[in-house]
Each structure stands twice: as C-alpha cells, then as structure tokens.
Amino acid sequence: MPAYRQAKDQLTHIKKVAQITVQKNEVELLKATLPGTRLPIWLLDCPSLFEREGGPYTSTKGETWPDNAQRFAVFSRVIAAIATDQIGLDWQPDILHCNDWQTALAPVILHFEKSRPGIIFTIHNLAYQGVFPYSTFVDLQLPSELWSFDSMEFYDEFSFIKGGIVYADQVTTVSPTYATEIQTKEYGAGLEKLLQFHSEKLTGVINGINKEEWNPNKDNNIDTTYSIKTLSLKTKNKLALQKELGLEVGGNIPLLASISRLVAQKGIDLIVGVLPYLKNFKVQYVILGSGEKALETALTKAANTNPEQVFVRVGYDETLAHKITAAADFFIMPSRYEPCGLNQMYSQHYGTIPIVRKTGGLADTVIDETSKSAESIKNTGIIFEKDSAVDLLKAIIRGLDIYSNKTIWEKMQLNAMRQDFSWKNSAMQYLDLYTRILDKQ
Ligand code: ADP
C-alpha cells in the first residue's frame, strides 16, 4: 500500500529495501511488519504523492485529489516492477492480488511483460471505477492499443477498473450474489456487458469479520459481555444504552438500530420514510452515521420531531457502534446494493437480528426461509425485496411479530450467533482461486 502517514505512524522498525524512479517520481520501498502479526508489509513511500492532509483519495474538504490518476498510476507501476523483479529485491511473487481501481493499471502493465505472476483482481464496490478524461490517458503515456472498447476506453473516457477486469486471470467481488448482480443493467454501472463477457473468470468470495474486535464475549466497549450461553445478559446492554442516550429504559421495548455511511447506496431514504410510522408501535430507533448533508438533516429532523422514539447521532464513533450492536434487537440495513456489508454479520454475531434488503452480501449472509415448524427454523434475520419504505416497514412489523414470541425469537438469535463468518472460510476460497491460476500457468 502507499506509505500514507497514518500507516507509517503505526509501524516500528521500518527498513528501506529498494528505490525506483517512476515517471520522475522518486519512490522508496519500505519494509515493516503488520503490528501484532508476523506478516511482512511493504509501503511505497513517495511523500509528494501520498503524504497529504486528508483522506487517501480526497482532501480534508472532501474534494477528490486532482492528480489521483497520476498517484495510482505510479503506485501500479511500482507494483508491476516488483512483480517482475525489476526493483532489485531478487524475488518474484507467484500471485499478484490487486484490489480496486487504484491498482488496476498493474495487470495492464504486466500484460506486456513476458514473465508475469498470476493475477487476481478484486472489486470491492463497482461504483468506484477510476474514470478520467482522454487527456489523462495521453498524460500517462500508455500504449495506444489500450484505447479500445474491449480494453480501457469507456464511453470516450479512460477507465482504470476496466484494466483490472480485462487483464487479470481471475476477477472477484466480495460476495457471490454481487458477482451475479453486477452482470445486470441494474447493478452493472455501465460495465455489465464487459463483466458478462468475462463471466467465466468472475466469482464472489464473501469477506470475513474480525472476531477479535467484534466478539460479544470479549468486547471492552459494551456494558455487559455475553455469549450464546449467557444470551440473557444481552438486555443489560440495551438498558445501559437507553439510559446513556436518554431514551425510556425498558428491556421489553424493541430497539431498532442502524450504523452506516449516510449515502444513497445504503437506502437511508427508506429509513427516513419509515420513521414517521414508528409512532404506531412501541419501539425505539437509534441511528449512528455520517455522510450526505441532506440525509443527515432528514434524520436529525425526524429525531427532533419524535425524541421519545428516535435518537440520531451524526458522526463517526466506533465505541458507540459496538454499544449499539450489542444493545439493539434489530439491525436495519436496507441497502440499494451491497457488495458485501459488515454490519449484518457483526449484528448476527451479537444476536441482533438483521432486517436487510435482498441484495449482494446481505442476501448471502442472512437466512430467511419458510420452515415447517417453529422448532425447525433456520432463520437468522428478515429479508425484504423491494427498495421501498413500505416494504421495509412491513419487514419491521414482521420482525416485531417474531419478537413477541420469545421462543422463536431466541431460536433466531442463537441461529444468528452460530453463523460462521470467519476469515478462515473465505481464505480457503481465495487459496482455491490462487491454486487454479497457478495450475493454468
Ligand atoms: P461500507 O464499507 O460500504 O461503508 P460496510 O458495512 O462494508 O459498508 O462497512 C462499514 C463499516 O463502517 C462497519 O464496520 C460500520 O460499523 C462502520 N461505520 C459506518 N459508519 C459508522 C459510524 N458513523 N460510526 C462508527 N462506525 C461506522
């Protein structure tokens, strides 16, 4: 990864292992160990490109850095140089695993090399494609043959992500359903035809969750830790949160929650649509998030209108996120599209029942099927299909109905907590893909 200051600051014993000049940029390769592990990591140090105030892709004001194409072209070129042992490390990888458009030029550059490693390219969110004007293509001095519709040209513009899709040996997304969805017009963001064409090499592997960080039995952020064996203690977290946020305190009041970036992708407008109807039910709803101003304002307004039932905290707060996940009965996630999604997995791990829209990773990780009897239910959550506030409301009402039947409710909570969202599962699938690529070479 680039040597962002925040990354460098967390490392000790950094060693400079190589140096390279790429399009007039001096880049140093730094080696260190990922804190708490024995995993070696390399950082590409080029302060003029990567050490800036603000985020990796935007300034402190949230404006996209104007030289993002140049920044990640340099990044990709150094990766390609490492992958072909042109940087003096005397080492070459068997597999290069690139993530998102920022790395997508590496497979392109390697396409022109005689001896290259196997390449896998993972799409984490197809909405972010790295599309730039033709002049950027010219500036980057790439071979003119790449300017074609089956290469990197995209409706008269220059698309980084197309490079990854076209030139990698395998392409993955972060859930099987999303891998299928992005081949349709509705979810394909203009790339559906290209993805259909490459469908033979396109698969989905669901992300795992960090069970050290998200474990109700070890979580230092929450009022009372609990596990499958001590599930009844979960309620104490609800009481503590209600008290902390100034809501009516009561273990039997169903508590709904959402923690999210407040953007259209996450279906926040459906939540806004539902909030006025909560008056008809004895429920509370806690929302934590930040993002688009209009959504922040709409949610805050709803909370001000109905403070007995709705609590909204605008901001980013990891401790509060843990408290909410442990305290809530339902986690609402009505995403329009969701490449994988983490919160529905955290919630299930905490015995908090997710209510989700049937899309992407949500459809792959939440179980909601009809069963013959109450005893045999395998369900771990509630799924609804249409992206409409009415359908979300209906799903919530269905949830409240189940909540009132303590036997089924508890069965569902235990089912949810028993789901395996470990990285081990996903790692095995990646290993399988790596092996397949190597076998073909
Ligand atoms: P995305 O990456 O699309 O935002 P994910 O569900 O994959 O969605 O991951 C979002 C992560 O960010 C989760 O761990 C979630 O808890 C966290 N998160 C989002 N908004 C906030 C917030 N306002 N405060 C704390 N954590 C947040």
Short mmCIF file of N, CA, C and O and ligand atoms in Angstrom, two decimals, residues 124-125 128 174 207 213-214 258-263 265-266 287-291 313-322 324-325 331 333 335 337-346 362, ligand 1:
data_model
loop_
_atom_site.label_atom_id
_atom_site.label_comp_id
_atom_site.label_asym_id
_atom_site.label_seq_id
_atom_site.Cartn_x
_atom_site.Cartn_y
_atom_site.Cartn_z
N HIS A 124 -14.30 -4.22 -4.90
CA HIS A 124 -14.99 -4.08 -3.61
C HIS A 124 -16.28 -3.29 -3.73
O HIS A 124 -17.18 -3.43 -2.90
N ASN A 125 -16.34 -2.40 -4.72
CA ASN A 125 -17.56 -1.63 -4.93
C ASN A 125 -17.49 -1.04 -6.34
O ASN A 125 -16.66 -0.18 -6.62
N TYR A 128 -17.08 2.71 -7.73
CA TYR A 128 -15.81 3.46 -7.80
C TYR A 128 -14.94 2.84 -8.87
O TYR A 128 -14.41 1.75 -8.71
N VAL A 174 -16.85 -9.18 -3.55
CA VAL A 174 -16.84 -9.60 -2.16
C VAL A 174 -18.12 -10.32 -1.70
O VAL A 174 -18.35 -10.44 -0.50
N ASN A 207 -16.49 -11.51 2.42
CA ASN A 207 -15.49 -11.10 3.41
C ASN A 207 -15.76 -11.80 4.74
O ASN A 207 -16.91 -12.13 5.05
N GLU A 213 -12.09 -8.22 17.30
CA GLU A 213 -12.66 -6.90 17.51
C GLU A 213 -14.16 -6.95 17.78
O GLU A 213 -14.69 -6.18 18.56
N TRP A 214 -14.82 -7.87 17.07
CA TRP A 214 -16.29 -7.96 17.18
C TRP A 214 -16.68 -9.29 17.81
O TRP A 214 -17.01 -10.25 17.11
N SER A 258 -29.41 1.42 13.30
CA SER A 258 -28.64 1.45 12.05
C SER A 258 -27.33 2.16 12.32
O SER A 258 -27.30 3.16 13.06
N ILE A 259 -26.26 1.65 11.74
CA ILE A 259 -24.95 2.31 11.79
C ILE A 259 -24.46 2.30 10.36
O ILE A 259 -24.32 1.23 9.77
N SER A 260 -24.21 3.49 9.80
CA SER A 260 -23.94 3.47 8.36
C SER A 260 -23.34 4.76 7.85
O SER A 260 -23.51 5.82 8.46
N ARG A 261 -22.67 4.65 6.72
CA ARG A 261 -22.41 5.86 5.94
C ARG A 261 -23.78 6.31 5.46
O ARG A 261 -24.60 5.48 5.05
N LEU A 262 -24.04 7.61 5.53
CA LEU A 262 -25.35 8.10 5.11
C LEU A 262 -25.28 8.50 3.64
O LEU A 262 -25.02 9.65 3.30
N VAL A 263 -25.47 7.51 2.79
CA VAL A 263 -25.42 7.72 1.34
C VAL A 263 -26.56 6.94 0.69
O VAL A 263 -27.12 6.02 1.30
N GLN A 265 -26.58 4.69 -1.53
CA GLN A 265 -26.35 3.24 -1.63
C GLN A 265 -26.99 2.48 -0.47
O GLN A 265 -27.49 1.37 -0.63
N LYS A 266 -26.94 3.07 0.72
CA LYS A 266 -27.36 2.36 1.93
C LYS A 266 -28.87 2.41 2.16
O LYS A 266 -29.35 1.91 3.18
N ILE A 287 -29.87 5.66 15.55
CA ILE A 287 -29.13 5.72 14.29
C ILE A 287 -27.79 6.45 14.50
O ILE A 287 -27.77 7.54 15.09
N LEU A 288 -26.72 5.83 14.02
CA LEU A 288 -25.39 6.46 14.05
C LEU A 288 -24.85 6.50 12.64
O LEU A 288 -24.82 5.47 11.96
N GLY A 289 -24.45 7.68 12.18
CA GLY A 289 -23.90 7.72 10.83
C GLY A 289 -23.49 9.12 10.42
O GLY A 289 -23.81 10.11 11.08
N SER A 290 -22.77 9.17 9.33
CA SER A 290 -22.43 10.48 8.76
C SER A 290 -22.31 10.32 7.25
O SER A 290 -22.11 9.21 6.76
N GLY A 291 -22.44 11.43 6.55
CA GLY A 291 -22.36 11.35 5.09
C GLY A 291 -23.01 12.54 4.44
O GLY A 291 -22.73 13.69 4.78
N ARG A 313 -27.35 10.14 16.12
CA ARG A 313 -26.04 10.75 16.36
C ARG A 313 -25.33 10.86 15.03
O ARG A 313 -25.05 9.83 14.39
N VAL A 314 -25.10 12.11 14.60
CA VAL A 314 -24.35 12.32 13.35
C VAL A 314 -22.86 12.34 13.71
O VAL A 314 -22.43 13.13 14.54
N GLY A 315 -22.10 11.45 13.12
CA GLY A 315 -20.67 11.39 13.39
C GLY A 315 -20.15 9.99 13.22
O GLY A 315 -20.91 9.07 12.86
N TYR A 316 -18.86 9.83 13.44
CA TYR A 316 -18.24 8.50 13.34
C TYR A 316 -17.74 8.14 14.73
O TYR A 316 -16.94 8.85 15.31
N ASP A 317 -18.25 7.05 15.31
CA ASP A 317 -17.94 6.73 16.70
C ASP A 317 -17.92 5.21 16.87
O ASP A 317 -18.96 4.56 16.97
N GLU A 318 -16.71 4.64 16.89
CA GLU A 318 -16.61 3.17 16.92
C GLU A 318 -17.09 2.58 18.25
O GLU A 318 -17.71 1.52 18.27
N THR A 319 -16.80 3.28 19.36
CA THR A 319 -17.25 2.76 20.65
C THR A 319 -18.77 2.69 20.67
O THR A 319 -19.36 1.66 21.07
N LEU A 320 -19.41 3.78 20.24
CA LEU A 320 -20.88 3.78 20.22
C LEU A 320 -21.40 2.70 19.27
O LEU A 320 -22.42 2.05 19.54
N ALA A 321 -20.69 2.46 18.17
CA ALA A 321 -21.11 1.42 17.22
C ALA A 321 -21.16 0.06 17.92
O ALA A 321 -22.10 -0.72 17.73
N HIS A 322 -20.16 -0.23 18.73
CA HIS A 322 -20.16 -1.51 19.46
C HIS A 322 -21.32 -1.57 20.46
O HIS A 322 -22.00 -2.58 20.57
N ILE A 324 -24.15 -0.02 20.37
CA ILE A 324 -25.44 -0.14 19.66
C ILE A 324 -25.63 -1.57 19.17
O ILE A 324 -26.70 -2.16 19.32
N THR A 325 -24.57 -2.15 18.61
CA THR A 325 -24.67 -3.52 18.07
C THR A 325 -25.05 -4.50 19.18
O THR A 325 -25.85 -5.41 18.96
N PHE A 331 -31.15 -4.91 13.60
CA PHE A 331 -30.24 -4.02 12.87
C PHE A 331 -30.81 -3.82 11.47
O PHE A 331 -30.97 -4.77 10.70
N MET A 333 -30.77 -2.58 7.67
CA MET A 333 -29.78 -2.31 6.61
C MET A 333 -30.46 -2.46 5.25
O MET A 333 -30.35 -3.50 4.60
N SER A 335 -29.97 -1.59 2.17
CA SER A 335 -29.10 -1.13 1.08
C SER A 335 -29.72 -1.33 -0.31
O SER A 335 -30.35 -2.35 -0.57
N TYR A 337 -27.74 -1.45 -3.01
CA TYR A 337 -26.83 -2.53 -3.41
C TYR A 337 -25.80 -2.66 -2.30
O TYR A 337 -25.55 -1.70 -1.55
N GLU A 338 -25.25 -3.85 -2.14
CA GLU A 338 -24.30 -4.06 -1.04
C GLU A 338 -23.29 -5.12 -1.45
O GLU A 338 -23.58 -6.32 -1.41
N PRO A 339 -22.09 -4.69 -1.88
CA PRO A 339 -21.09 -5.66 -2.34
C PRO A 339 -20.86 -6.78 -1.31
O PRO A 339 -20.83 -7.95 -1.66
N CYS A 340 -20.71 -6.43 -0.05
CA CYS A 340 -20.61 -7.45 1.00
C CYS A 340 -21.39 -6.99 2.22
O CYS A 340 -22.39 -7.56 2.60
N GLY A 341 -20.92 -5.89 2.83
CA GLY A 341 -21.57 -5.40 4.06
C GLY A 341 -20.99 -6.12 5.26
O GLY A 341 -20.81 -7.34 5.24
N LEU A 342 -20.70 -5.36 6.30
CA LEU A 342 -20.13 -5.97 7.51
C LEU A 342 -21.13 -5.97 8.66
O LEU A 342 -21.21 -6.92 9.43
N ASN A 343 -21.91 -4.89 8.76
CA ASN A 343 -22.75 -4.75 9.95
C ASN A 343 -23.78 -5.85 10.14
O ASN A 343 -24.08 -6.24 11.26
N GLN A 344 -24.28 -6.41 9.03
CA GLN A 344 -25.25 -7.50 9.19
C GLN A 344 -24.58 -8.73 9.77
O GLN A 344 -25.22 -9.54 10.45
N MET A 345 -23.25 -8.87 9.53
CA MET A 345 -22.54 -10.01 10.10
C MET A 345 -22.21 -9.75 11.58
O MET A 345 -22.41 -10.62 12.42
N TYR A 346 -21.71 -8.53 11.86
CA TYR A 346 -21.46 -8.19 13.27
C TYR A 346 -22.73 -8.41 14.08
O TYR A 346 -22.70 -9.00 15.16
N LEU A 362 -25.77 -9.06 1.59
CA LEU A 362 -26.86 -9.19 2.57
C LEU A 362 -27.65 -10.47 2.28
O LEU A 362 -27.97 -11.25 3.18
P1 ADP B 1 -19.23 0.36 3.62
O1 ADP B 1 -17.81 -0.14 3.57
O2 ADP B 1 -19.94 0.36 2.31
O3 ADP B 1 -19.38 1.67 4.36
P2 ADP B 1 -19.65 -1.93 5.33
O4 ADP B 1 -20.87 -2.46 6.02
O5 ADP B 1 -18.87 -2.90 4.50
O6 ADP B 1 -20.08 -0.67 4.50
O7 ADP B 1 -18.65 -1.37 6.43
C1 ADP B 1 -18.94 -0.24 7.16
C2 ADP B 1 -18.13 -0.23 8.44
O8 ADP B 1 -18.04 1.11 8.93
C3 ADP B 1 -18.76 -1.03 9.54
O9 ADP B 1 -17.75 -1.58 10.34
C4 ADP B 1 -19.53 0.04 10.34
O10 ADP B 1 -19.77 -0.33 11.67
C5 ADP B 1 -18.62 1.21 10.23
N1 ADP B 1 -19.31 2.50 10.32
C6 ADP B 1 -20.01 3.14 9.36
N2 ADP B 1 -20.45 4.33 9.80
C7 ADP B 1 -20.03 4.44 11.08
C8 ADP B 1 -20.15 5.47 12.09
N3 ADP B 1 -20.81 6.58 11.84
N4 ADP B 1 -19.57 5.25 13.29
C9 ADP B 1 -18.89 4.10 13.52
N5 ADP B 1 -18.73 3.12 12.62
C10 ADP B 1 -19.29 3.28 11.42
#
